[in-house]
Amino acid sequence: MIIIFNGEEKMVEKLKMYIDGEWVDSVSGETFEVKSPATGQVLAVLPKATVEDVKRAIDAAEEAQKRILALSIPERVKLAYKVAELIKPNIEQHARELTLEQGKPIRESRAEVEDVIPNITWNAEDLKRLETPVLRGYANPDMMYIVTREPLGVVGIITPWNYPWLMPAEYVMQAIICGNSVVYKPASYTPISAVRFVEYLVKAGVPKGVINLVTGPGEVVGQELARNEKVNGLLLVGETTTGEQVAKVAGVKKVTLELGGNGPMIVMDDANIEKAVEDAAFGCYNNAGQVCCATERILVHEKVHDKFVRMLVERTKKVKLGDPLKEDTDLGPMNNEPVVQKVERHIKDAVSKGAKILFGGKRAEGFPTKLYFEPTVIDNVTPDMLINKEETFGPVAPILTFSSIDEAIEIANGTPYGLSSAIHTKDLNTAFYFAEKLKTGQVVINGPVLLWDYHHPWVGVKKSGIGAVGGKWTLEAFTQLKTILLRIAKP
Ligand code: NAD
């Protein structure tokens, strides 16, 4: 089959998994297709792994432990830098492919692939400086406790489709430089980027068996990774329901879960409304709202409600929905049919309970696929609506109104999620009061809910996750503490 890529004719690629140092098919010979949400074309065909394939990858990773541990920390840091260097000249090519595979606008794809470089190199630097304490004995005054960190062993990494380049760049290389061997399972909507990423690791010289890539359904590949007793550490980034399924079978292994969000943005009556509108639009429409820390809900003080809503609608009218490969496109298609159906379900539920669509609200016509969704502003949202209670994950700005600080806090905290939130106010005391009361892993003051950097802790509370990642915390997630107890006595 022929497809058009970057204006040229190209065969549909038949890609492989990477197990024990070789590019392989599934033992079953079964495959699955990856279709572009932007064009509807089949981009590639990949192996559909079986449990047997996953077990083979886990065994290879176990065997390869000695190979990664044979490398000193400076040698592992060098590997990380080599991967980053190899990727650097090819950012544009990968960005275009990412846009075709995931659907996000080319400017966002470029930023995502560019971000791979600092993610890897910052963590390599963090590893150089990873500190652990030395403690003096208290109950045992002649003892000194030397605390160190050791790798976990075999680590399983399961990632979602919303950031197909950033996810492995945040976790896969980091697990390896910590001295683990990895079995990596990307989302089945976006495995092409994962193959490209792993190709760089292989090229850079990551030893045989230390990186294994297994593609296929979460219920098979992901579940086996979670369940298998030879896997010592597991990191899943995905939906809360998936996290619950993984936690049920994971048994006694170190599990880090980075799950869904339902980020509230609170706009007080003294807020800078222009800035709040800009941040709301960014958080709602970036990556078509398919971001764990998207602005999922906007809580606006009744005194500034009308002004805020008017300005947000005007701002939303300027969001250009279109071909994601065009430079001036702000909003591309959503990634897949189930996620669009979820958005439709939430909007329908809200409207049936009295919410009002002020702009957008439906799939857009005239595009190559049915995954293009209009940027949407929906007002009169109330706490009982699905759009407030659950993660919507679409280009939607739902507006709720409040009249007191207590009410805003109650609405914001009234969902099972707790990832990121934002408060807009000019009053320092109000800002810090909200910062203390909001039950989210991070609270942004006068900025978008969608805010993230390389080196601060990323924590989901309540049903948004278990454990921390980001900067040195990622390295901590992939290592365990060990204490050497030293007796110092007069010789
Ligand atoms: P998902 O949970 O459907 O899939 C995530 C990964 O888990 C995929 O690789 C999938 O194949 C696999 N999987 C699915 N079912 C599984 C099972 N039963 N056992 C093991 N693995 C299984 O999530 P998604 O739709 O790909 O991604 C969107 C979700 O990810 C959103 O909820 C978003 O908020 C969340 N997310 C969270 C963060 C964070 O840092 N907290 C970052 C990005 C995305």
Coordinates of C-alpha atoms and ligand atoms in Angstrom, one line a residue:
M1 CA 0.0 0.0 0.0
I2 CA 1.2 3.5 -0.8
I3 CA 0.8 6.6 1.4
I4 CA 1.8 10.2 0.9
F5 CA 4.2 11.5 3.5
N6 CA 5.8 14.9 3.4
G7 CA 4.5 15.3 -0.2
E8 CA 6.2 12.0 -1.3
E9 CA 4.8 8.6 -2.0
K10 CA 5.9 6.1 0.5
M11 CA 5.1 2.4 1.3
V12 CA 3.3 1.6 4.5
E13 CA 6.1 0.7 6.9
K14 CA 6.2 -2.7 8.4
L15 CA 7.8 -2.0 11.8
K16 CA 9.1 -4.5 14.4
M17 CA 9.5 -4.9 18.1
Y18 CA 12.9 -5.0 19.7
I19 CA 13.6 -7.9 22.0
D20 CA 16.9 -9.2 23.3
G21 CA 18.9 -7.1 20.8
E22 CA 16.9 -8.0 17.7
W23 CA 14.1 -6.4 15.7
V24 CA 11.4 -9.1 15.7
D25 CA 7.8 -9.9 14.8
S26 CA 5.3 -11.4 17.3
V27 CA 5.5 -15.2 17.8
S28 CA 1.9 -15.3 16.6
G29 CA 2.7 -13.4 13.4
E30 CA -0.3 -11.1 14.2
T31 CA -0.1 -7.4 13.5
F32 CA -2.1 -4.2 14.0
E33 CA -2.3 -1.0 11.9
V34 CA -1.6 2.6 12.9
K35 CA -3.9 5.1 11.2
S36 CA -3.3 8.8 11.0
P37 CA -6.0 10.8 12.8
A38 CA -5.1 13.7 10.5
T39 CA -5.4 11.9 7.1
G40 CA -7.0 8.6 7.8
Q41 CA -4.2 6.8 6.0
V42 CA -2.5 3.7 7.4
L43 CA 1.0 4.8 8.4
A44 CA 2.5 1.5 9.6
V45 CA 1.9 -2.0 10.6
L46 CA 3.3 -3.3 13.9
P47 CA 3.5 -6.7 15.7
K48 CA 0.7 -7.5 18.1
A49 CA 2.6 -9.1 20.9
T50 CA 1.4 -12.1 22.9
V51 CA 2.1 -13.0 26.5
E52 CA 4.9 -15.2 25.3
D53 CA 6.6 -12.2 23.5
V54 CA 6.4 -10.2 26.7
K55 CA 7.9 -13.0 28.8
R56 CA 10.7 -13.3 26.3
A57 CA 11.4 -9.6 26.6
I58 CA 11.3 -9.8 30.5
D59 CA 13.7 -12.7 30.5
A60 CA 16.1 -10.8 28.1
A61 CA 15.9 -7.8 30.4
E62 CA 16.7 -10.0 33.4
E63 CA 19.7 -11.5 31.7
A64 CA 20.8 -8.0 30.6
Q65 CA 21.0 -6.7 34.1
K66 CA 24.7 -7.6 34.3
R67 CA 25.4 -5.7 31.1
I68 CA 23.9 -2.4 32.3
L69 CA 25.5 -2.8 35.7
A70 CA 28.9 -3.3 34.0
L71 CA 28.7 0.3 32.8
S72 CA 29.8 3.0 35.3
I73 CA 27.7 6.0 35.9
P74 CA 29.9 8.2 33.7
E75 CA 29.5 5.6 30.9
R76 CA 25.7 5.6 31.3
V77 CA 25.6 9.4 31.3
K78 CA 27.6 9.4 28.1
L79 CA 25.0 7.0 26.6
A80 CA 22.2 9.5 27.5
Y81 CA 24.1 12.3 25.8
K82 CA 24.8 10.2 22.8
V83 CA 21.0 9.5 22.4
A84 CA 20.3 13.2 22.7
E85 CA 23.0 14.1 20.1
L86 CA 21.7 11.5 17.6
I87 CA 18.1 12.8 17.8
K88 CA 19.0 16.5 17.5
P89 CA 19.6 16.8 13.8
N90 CA 16.3 14.9 13.0
I91 CA 13.8 16.9 15.1
E92 CA 11.9 18.2 12.1
Q93 CA 11.4 14.9 10.4
H94 CA 10.2 13.3 13.7
A95 CA 7.9 16.2 14.4
R96 CA 6.2 15.8 11.1
E97 CA 5.7 12.1 11.6
L98 CA 4.5 12.7 15.2
T99 CA 1.9 15.1 13.8
L100 CA 0.7 12.5 11.3
E101 CA 0.6 9.8 14.0
Q102 CA -0.8 11.7 16.9
G103 CA -2.7 14.6 15.3
K104 CA -1.2 17.6 17.2
P105 CA -0.3 20.7 15.2
I106 CA 3.3 20.8 13.8
R107 CA 4.4 23.6 16.1
E108 CA 3.5 21.5 19.2
S109 CA 5.1 18.4 17.7
R110 CA 8.3 20.3 17.1
A111 CA 8.3 21.6 20.7
E112 CA 7.7 18.1 21.9
V113 CA 10.6 16.5 20.0
E114 CA 12.8 19.4 20.9
D115 CA 11.9 18.8 24.6
V116 CA 13.3 15.3 24.4
I117 CA 16.9 16.6 24.4
P118 CA 16.8 18.5 27.8
N119 CA 14.6 15.8 29.4
I120 CA 17.4 13.3 28.8
T121 CA 20.4 15.5 29.4
W122 CA 19.0 17.2 32.6
N123 CA 18.3 13.8 34.1
A124 CA 21.8 12.6 33.2
E125 CA 23.1 15.6 35.1
D126 CA 20.7 14.8 38.0
L127 CA 22.2 11.4 38.1
K128 CA 25.7 12.8 38.5
R129 CA 24.5 14.7 41.5
L130 CA 22.0 12.3 43.1
E131 CA 22.6 12.6 46.8
T132 CA 21.9 10.4 49.7
P133 CA 22.5 11.1 53.3
V134 CA 25.0 9.7 55.8
L135 CA 23.5 9.6 59.3
R136 CA 25.1 9.3 62.7
G137 CA 23.8 6.5 65.0
Y138 CA 21.6 7.6 67.9
A139 CA 20.3 4.4 69.6
N140 CA 23.6 2.9 68.4
P141 CA 26.2 5.7 68.9
D142 CA 29.1 3.7 67.5
M143 CA 27.3 3.3 64.1
M144 CA 27.3 5.3 61.0
Y145 CA 24.5 4.8 58.4
I146 CA 25.5 5.2 54.8
V147 CA 22.5 5.5 52.6
T148 CA 22.8 4.6 48.9
R149 CA 20.5 4.1 45.9
E150 CA 20.4 0.9 43.8
P151 CA 18.6 0.1 40.6
L152 CA 15.4 -1.8 40.8
G153 CA 16.3 -4.5 38.3
V154 CA 13.8 -5.1 35.5
V155 CA 11.5 -2.1 34.9
G156 CA 8.3 -2.2 32.9
I157 CA 7.3 1.2 31.4
I158 CA 3.8 1.7 29.9
T159 CA 2.9 5.0 28.2
P160 CA -0.1 6.8 26.7
W161 CA -0.6 8.3 23.2
N162 CA -0.8 12.0 24.1
Y163 CA 3.0 12.6 24.2
P164 CA 4.6 9.8 22.2
W165 CA 8.1 11.3 22.1
L166 CA 8.1 13.0 25.5
M167 CA 7.0 10.0 27.5
P168 CA 9.9 7.7 26.6
A169 CA 12.2 10.7 26.9
E170 CA 11.0 11.3 30.4
Y171 CA 11.2 7.7 31.6
V172 CA 12.9 5.0 29.4
M173 CA 16.4 6.6 29.2
Q174 CA 16.2 7.5 32.9
A175 CA 15.4 4.0 34.0
I176 CA 18.4 2.8 32.0
I177 CA 20.9 5.3 33.4
C178 CA 19.8 4.3 36.9
G179 CA 21.1 0.8 36.0
N180 CA 17.8 -1.0 35.2
S181 CA 17.0 -2.9 32.1
V182 CA 13.6 -2.0 30.5
V183 CA 10.7 -3.5 28.8
Y184 CA 8.8 -0.6 27.2
K185 CA 5.2 -0.8 26.0
P186 CA 3.9 2.3 24.1
A187 CA 0.2 3.0 23.4
S188 CA -1.1 1.2 20.3
Y189 CA -2.3 4.5 18.8
T190 CA 1.2 5.9 18.6
P191 CA 3.9 3.2 18.6
I192 CA 5.8 4.6 15.5
S193 CA 7.4 7.3 17.6
A194 CA 8.4 4.7 20.2
V195 CA 10.1 2.6 17.5
R196 CA 12.0 5.7 16.3
F197 CA 13.0 6.5 19.9
V198 CA 14.3 3.0 20.6
E199 CA 16.2 3.0 17.3
Y200 CA 18.3 5.8 18.7
L201 CA 19.0 3.9 21.9
V202 CA 20.2 1.0 19.9
K203 CA 22.3 3.2 17.7
A204 CA 23.9 4.9 20.7
G205 CA 25.0 1.5 22.0
V206 CA 22.6 0.6 24.8
P207 CA 23.7 -3.0 25.5
K208 CA 21.7 -6.0 24.2
G209 CA 18.6 -6.8 26.3
V210 CA 18.8 -3.6 28.3
I211 CA 16.1 -2.0 26.1
N212 CA 13.2 -4.1 24.9
L213 CA 10.2 -2.7 23.0
V214 CA 7.0 -4.7 23.0
T215 CA 4.0 -3.4 21.0
G216 CA 0.4 -4.6 21.4
P217 CA -2.8 -4.3 23.5
G218 CA -2.6 -3.0 27.0
E219 CA -4.9 -5.9 28.3
V220 CA -2.2 -8.4 27.1
V221 CA 1.2 -6.7 27.1
G222 CA 0.6 -4.1 29.9
Q223 CA -1.1 -6.7 32.1
E224 CA 1.7 -9.2 31.8
L225 CA 4.3 -6.5 32.5
A226 CA 2.3 -5.5 35.6
R227 CA 1.7 -9.1 36.8
N228 CA 5.1 -10.7 36.0
E229 CA 7.1 -11.4 39.1
K230 CA 10.4 -10.9 37.3
V231 CA 9.5 -7.3 36.8
N232 CA 10.8 -5.4 39.9
G233 CA 9.5 -1.9 39.0
L234 CA 6.6 -0.6 37.0
L235 CA 5.8 2.9 35.8
L236 CA 2.4 3.4 34.1
V237 CA 1.3 6.7 32.6
G238 CA -2.4 6.4 31.6
E239 CA -6.0 6.7 32.7
T240 CA -7.0 6.2 36.3
T241 CA -9.0 3.1 35.5
T242 CA -6.0 1.6 33.8
G243 CA -3.9 2.4 36.9
E244 CA -6.5 0.6 39.0
Q245 CA -6.3 -2.5 36.8
V246 CA -2.5 -2.4 37.0
A247 CA -2.4 -1.9 40.7
K248 CA -4.7 -4.9 41.2
V249 CA -2.2 -7.4 39.6
A250 CA 1.2 -5.8 40.3
G251 CA 1.8 -7.6 43.6
V252 CA 4.9 -6.6 45.5
K253 CA 6.9 -4.4 43.1
K254 CA 7.7 -0.7 43.2
V255 CA 4.8 0.9 41.3
T256 CA 4.7 4.5 40.1
L257 CA 1.4 5.6 38.6
E258 CA 0.9 8.9 36.7
L259 CA -2.8 9.0 36.0
G260 CA -5.7 11.2 34.8
G261 CA -6.4 14.8 35.9
N262 CA -9.4 17.1 36.1
G263 CA -7.5 20.4 36.5
P264 CA -9.6 23.3 37.8
M265 CA -8.6 26.9 37.1
I266 CA -10.1 29.4 39.5
V267 CA -10.6 33.0 38.4
M268 CA -11.1 35.4 41.3
D269 CA -12.9 38.8 40.9
D270 CA -9.6 40.7 41.2
A271 CA -7.7 38.5 38.6
N272 CA -6.1 39.9 35.5
I273 CA -8.8 38.7 33.1
E274 CA -6.8 39.1 29.9
K275 CA -4.1 36.8 31.3
A276 CA -6.6 34.4 32.8
V277 CA -8.4 34.1 29.4
E278 CA -5.1 33.4 27.6
D279 CA -4.1 30.7 30.1
A280 CA -7.5 29.1 30.0
A281 CA -7.4 28.9 26.2
F282 CA -3.9 27.5 26.3
G283 CA -4.8 24.9 28.8
C284 CA -8.1 23.9 27.0
Y285 CA -6.9 23.8 23.4
N286 CA -3.2 22.8 23.5
N287 CA -2.9 19.2 22.1
A288 CA -6.7 19.4 21.6
G289 CA -7.1 19.3 25.4
Q290 CA -5.6 15.8 25.5
V291 CA -3.2 16.6 28.3
C292 CA -3.2 15.2 31.9
C293 CA -2.8 18.8 33.2
A294 CA -5.2 20.4 30.7
T295 CA -7.6 23.1 32.0
E296 CA -10.5 20.7 32.4
R297 CA -12.8 23.2 34.3
I298 CA -12.9 26.9 34.7
L299 CA -14.4 28.3 37.9
V300 CA -15.1 32.0 37.5
H301 CA -16.2 34.4 40.3
E302 CA -19.7 35.6 39.6
K303 CA -18.6 39.3 39.5
V304 CA -16.3 38.7 36.5
H305 CA -18.2 35.9 34.9
D306 CA -19.7 37.8 32.0
K307 CA -16.5 39.6 31.1
F308 CA -14.5 36.4 31.2
V309 CA -16.9 34.4 29.2
R310 CA -17.2 37.1 26.5
M311 CA -13.5 37.3 26.2
L312 CA -13.0 33.6 26.1
V313 CA -15.5 33.1 23.3
E314 CA -13.7 35.9 21.3
R315 CA -10.4 34.2 22.0
T316 CA -11.8 30.8 21.0
K317 CA -13.1 32.1 17.7
K318 CA -9.4 32.8 16.8
V319 CA -8.3 29.2 17.4
K320 CA -7.6 27.8 13.9
L321 CA -8.8 24.2 13.5
G322 CA -7.2 22.6 10.5
D323 CA -4.5 20.5 8.8
P324 CA -2.1 19.9 11.6
L325 CA 0.9 20.0 9.2
K326 CA 0.2 23.6 8.4
E327 CA 2.2 26.2 10.4
D328 CA -0.7 28.4 11.3
T329 CA -3.0 25.6 12.6
D330 CA -3.7 25.8 16.3
L331 CA -5.9 22.8 16.7
G332 CA -5.6 19.5 14.9
P333 CA -7.7 16.4 15.1
M334 CA -8.2 14.5 18.3
N335 CA -6.3 11.3 18.4
N336 CA -8.9 8.5 18.3
E337 CA -12.6 7.7 18.1
P338 CA -13.1 6.7 21.8
V339 CA -11.7 9.9 23.1
V340 CA -14.0 12.0 20.7
Q341 CA -17.0 9.9 21.8
K342 CA -16.2 10.6 25.5
V343 CA -16.2 14.4 24.8
E344 CA -19.5 14.1 23.0
R345 CA -21.0 12.1 25.9
H346 CA -19.8 14.8 28.4
I347 CA -21.2 17.7 26.3
K348 CA -24.5 15.9 25.8
D349 CA -24.9 15.2 29.5
A350 CA -24.0 18.8 30.3
V351 CA -26.6 20.2 27.8
S352 CA -29.3 17.8 29.1
K353 CA -28.7 19.2 32.6
G354 CA -28.9 22.9 31.6
A355 CA -25.4 23.9 30.3
K356 CA -25.2 26.2 27.3
I357 CA -22.9 25.8 24.4
L358 CA -21.5 29.3 23.5
F359 CA -19.2 28.2 20.8
G360 CA -18.4 24.9 18.9
G361 CA -19.7 21.7 20.6
K362 CA -19.4 19.2 17.8
R363 CA -17.2 17.4 15.2
A364 CA -16.1 19.7 12.4
E365 CA -17.1 18.9 8.8
G366 CA -15.0 18.8 5.7
F367 CA -11.8 17.1 7.0
P368 CA -10.2 13.8 6.0
T369 CA -11.3 12.1 9.2
K370 CA -14.2 12.5 11.7
L371 CA -11.7 13.2 14.6
Y372 CA -11.6 17.0 14.1
F373 CA -13.6 18.6 16.9
E374 CA -14.5 22.3 17.2
P375 CA -12.9 24.3 20.0
T376 CA -15.8 24.6 22.5
V377 CA -16.9 27.0 25.2
I378 CA -19.7 25.7 27.4
D379 CA -21.3 27.8 30.1
N380 CA -23.7 27.2 33.1
V381 CA -21.8 24.0 34.0
T382 CA -22.7 22.7 37.4
P383 CA -20.9 20.3 39.7
D384 CA -23.3 17.4 39.1
M385 CA -22.4 17.2 35.3
L386 CA -19.9 14.6 33.9
I387 CA -17.9 17.4 32.4
N388 CA -17.1 18.6 35.9
K389 CA -16.8 15.2 37.6
E390 CA -14.7 13.3 35.1
E391 CA -11.6 13.9 32.9
T392 CA -13.0 15.1 29.5
F393 CA -9.7 15.1 27.5
G394 CA -10.9 17.3 24.6
P395 CA -10.8 20.9 23.3
V396 CA -13.5 22.1 25.7
A397 CA -13.7 25.0 28.1
P398 CA -16.4 24.3 30.7
I399 CA -17.3 27.3 32.8
L400 CA -18.7 27.0 36.4
T401 CA -19.6 30.1 38.5
F402 CA -18.9 30.6 42.2
S403 CA -19.6 33.4 44.7
S404 CA -17.3 32.6 47.6
I405 CA -13.9 31.2 48.2
D406 CA -15.3 28.2 50.1
E407 CA -17.6 27.4 47.3
A408 CA -14.7 27.5 44.7
I409 CA -12.6 25.2 46.9
E410 CA -15.5 22.8 47.4
I411 CA -16.1 22.5 43.6
A412 CA -12.4 22.3 42.7
N413 CA -11.8 19.5 45.2
G414 CA -15.1 17.7 44.5
T415 CA -13.7 15.2 42.1
P416 CA -11.6 12.0 42.6
Y417 CA -8.6 13.6 40.7
G418 CA -5.8 15.8 42.0
L419 CA -3.0 16.5 39.5
S420 CA -2.7 20.2 38.6
S421 CA -4.8 23.3 39.4
A422 CA -4.5 27.1 39.0
I423 CA -5.6 30.2 40.9
H424 CA -5.8 33.6 39.3
T425 CA -5.8 36.5 41.8
K426 CA -3.8 39.6 42.6
D427 CA -4.0 39.0 46.3
L428 CA -1.1 37.1 47.8
N429 CA -3.0 35.8 50.8
T430 CA -5.9 34.5 48.6
A431 CA -3.3 32.8 46.3
F432 CA -1.6 31.0 49.2
Y433 CA -4.9 30.2 50.9
F434 CA -6.0 28.4 47.7
A435 CA -2.5 26.8 47.3
E436 CA -2.9 25.2 50.7
K437 CA -6.5 24.1 50.3
L438 CA -6.5 22.7 46.7
K439 CA -6.0 19.0 46.8
T440 CA -3.7 18.7 43.8
G441 CA -0.1 17.7 43.4
Q442 CA 0.7 21.1 42.1
V443 CA -1.0 24.5 42.3
V444 CA -0.1 27.2 39.7
I445 CA -0.5 30.8 40.8
N446 CA -1.4 33.2 38.0
G447 CA -0.5 30.7 35.2
P448 CA -2.1 27.9 33.2
V449 CA -3.1 24.6 34.8
L450 CA -1.0 23.2 32.0
L451 CA 2.4 24.0 33.3
W452 CA 5.4 21.7 33.6
D453 CA 9.2 21.9 33.8
Y454 CA 12.1 19.4 33.7
H455 CA 13.0 19.4 37.3
H456 CA 10.2 19.9 39.8
P457 CA 8.3 17.0 41.3
W458 CA 5.3 15.8 39.4
V459 CA 2.8 14.2 41.7
G460 CA -0.8 13.1 41.4
V461 CA -2.8 12.9 44.6
K462 CA -6.1 11.1 45.2
K463 CA -6.8 9.1 42.0
S464 CA -4.3 11.0 39.9
G465 CA -1.4 8.7 40.9
I466 CA 1.0 7.2 43.2
G467 CA 4.6 8.4 43.6
A468 CA 6.5 11.3 42.2
V469 CA 8.5 11.8 38.9
G470 CA 10.2 14.8 37.4
G471 CA 13.9 15.8 37.7
K472 CA 15.7 13.8 40.4
W473 CA 12.4 12.3 41.5
T474 CA 12.3 10.2 38.4
L475 CA 15.6 8.8 39.3
E476 CA 14.3 8.1 42.8
A477 CA 11.3 6.3 41.2
F478 CA 13.6 4.0 39.3
T479 CA 15.9 3.2 42.3
Q480 CA 15.6 1.9 45.8
L481 CA 17.3 3.0 49.0
K482 CA 19.8 0.7 50.6
T483 CA 21.6 1.4 53.9
I484 CA 25.1 0.2 54.8
L485 CA 25.5 0.2 58.6
L486 CA 29.1 0.8 59.6
R487 CA 30.4 0.3 63.1
I488 CA 33.2 2.6 64.0
A489 CA 35.1 1.5 67.1
K490 CA 38.5 2.1 68.6
P491 CA 40.8 -0.4 66.8
Ligands
NAD1 P1 -4.8 4.4 28.8 O1 -4.8 4.2 30.2 O2 -5.9 4.0 27.9 O3 -3.4 3.7 28.2 C1 -2.1 4.0 28.7 C2 -1.3 2.8 28.4 O4 -1.7 1.7 29.2 C3 -1.3 2.3 27.0 O5 0.0 1.9 26.6 C4 -2.3 1.2 27.0 O6 -2.1 0.2 26.0 C5 -2.0 0.6 28.4 N1 -3.1 -0.2 29.0 C6 -4.4 -0.1 28.7 N2 -5.1 -1.0 29.4 C7 -4.2 -1.6 30.2 C8 -4.3 -2.7 31.2 N3 -5.5 -3.2 31.5 N4 -3.2 -3.1 31.8 C9 -2.0 -2.5 31.5 N5 -1.8 -1.6 30.6 C10 -2.9 -1.1 29.9 O7 -4.5 6.0 28.6 P2 -4.4 6.8 27.3 O8 -5.8 7.0 26.7 O9 -3.4 6.2 26.4 O10 -3.8 8.2 27.8 C11 -4.6 9.2 28.3 C12 -4.6 9.2 29.9 O11 -3.2 9.3 30.3 C13 -5.3 10.3 30.4 O12 -6.1 9.9 31.5 C14 -4.2 11.3 30.9 O13 -4.6 12.2 31.9 C15 -3.2 10.3 31.3 N6 -1.8 10.9 31.4 C16 -1.3 11.2 32.6 C17 -0.1 11.8 32.7 C18 0.5 12.2 34.1 O14 1.6 12.5 34.1 N7 -0.3 12.0 35.2 C19 0.6 12.2 31.6 C20 0.1 11.9 30.3 C21 -1.2 11.2 30.3

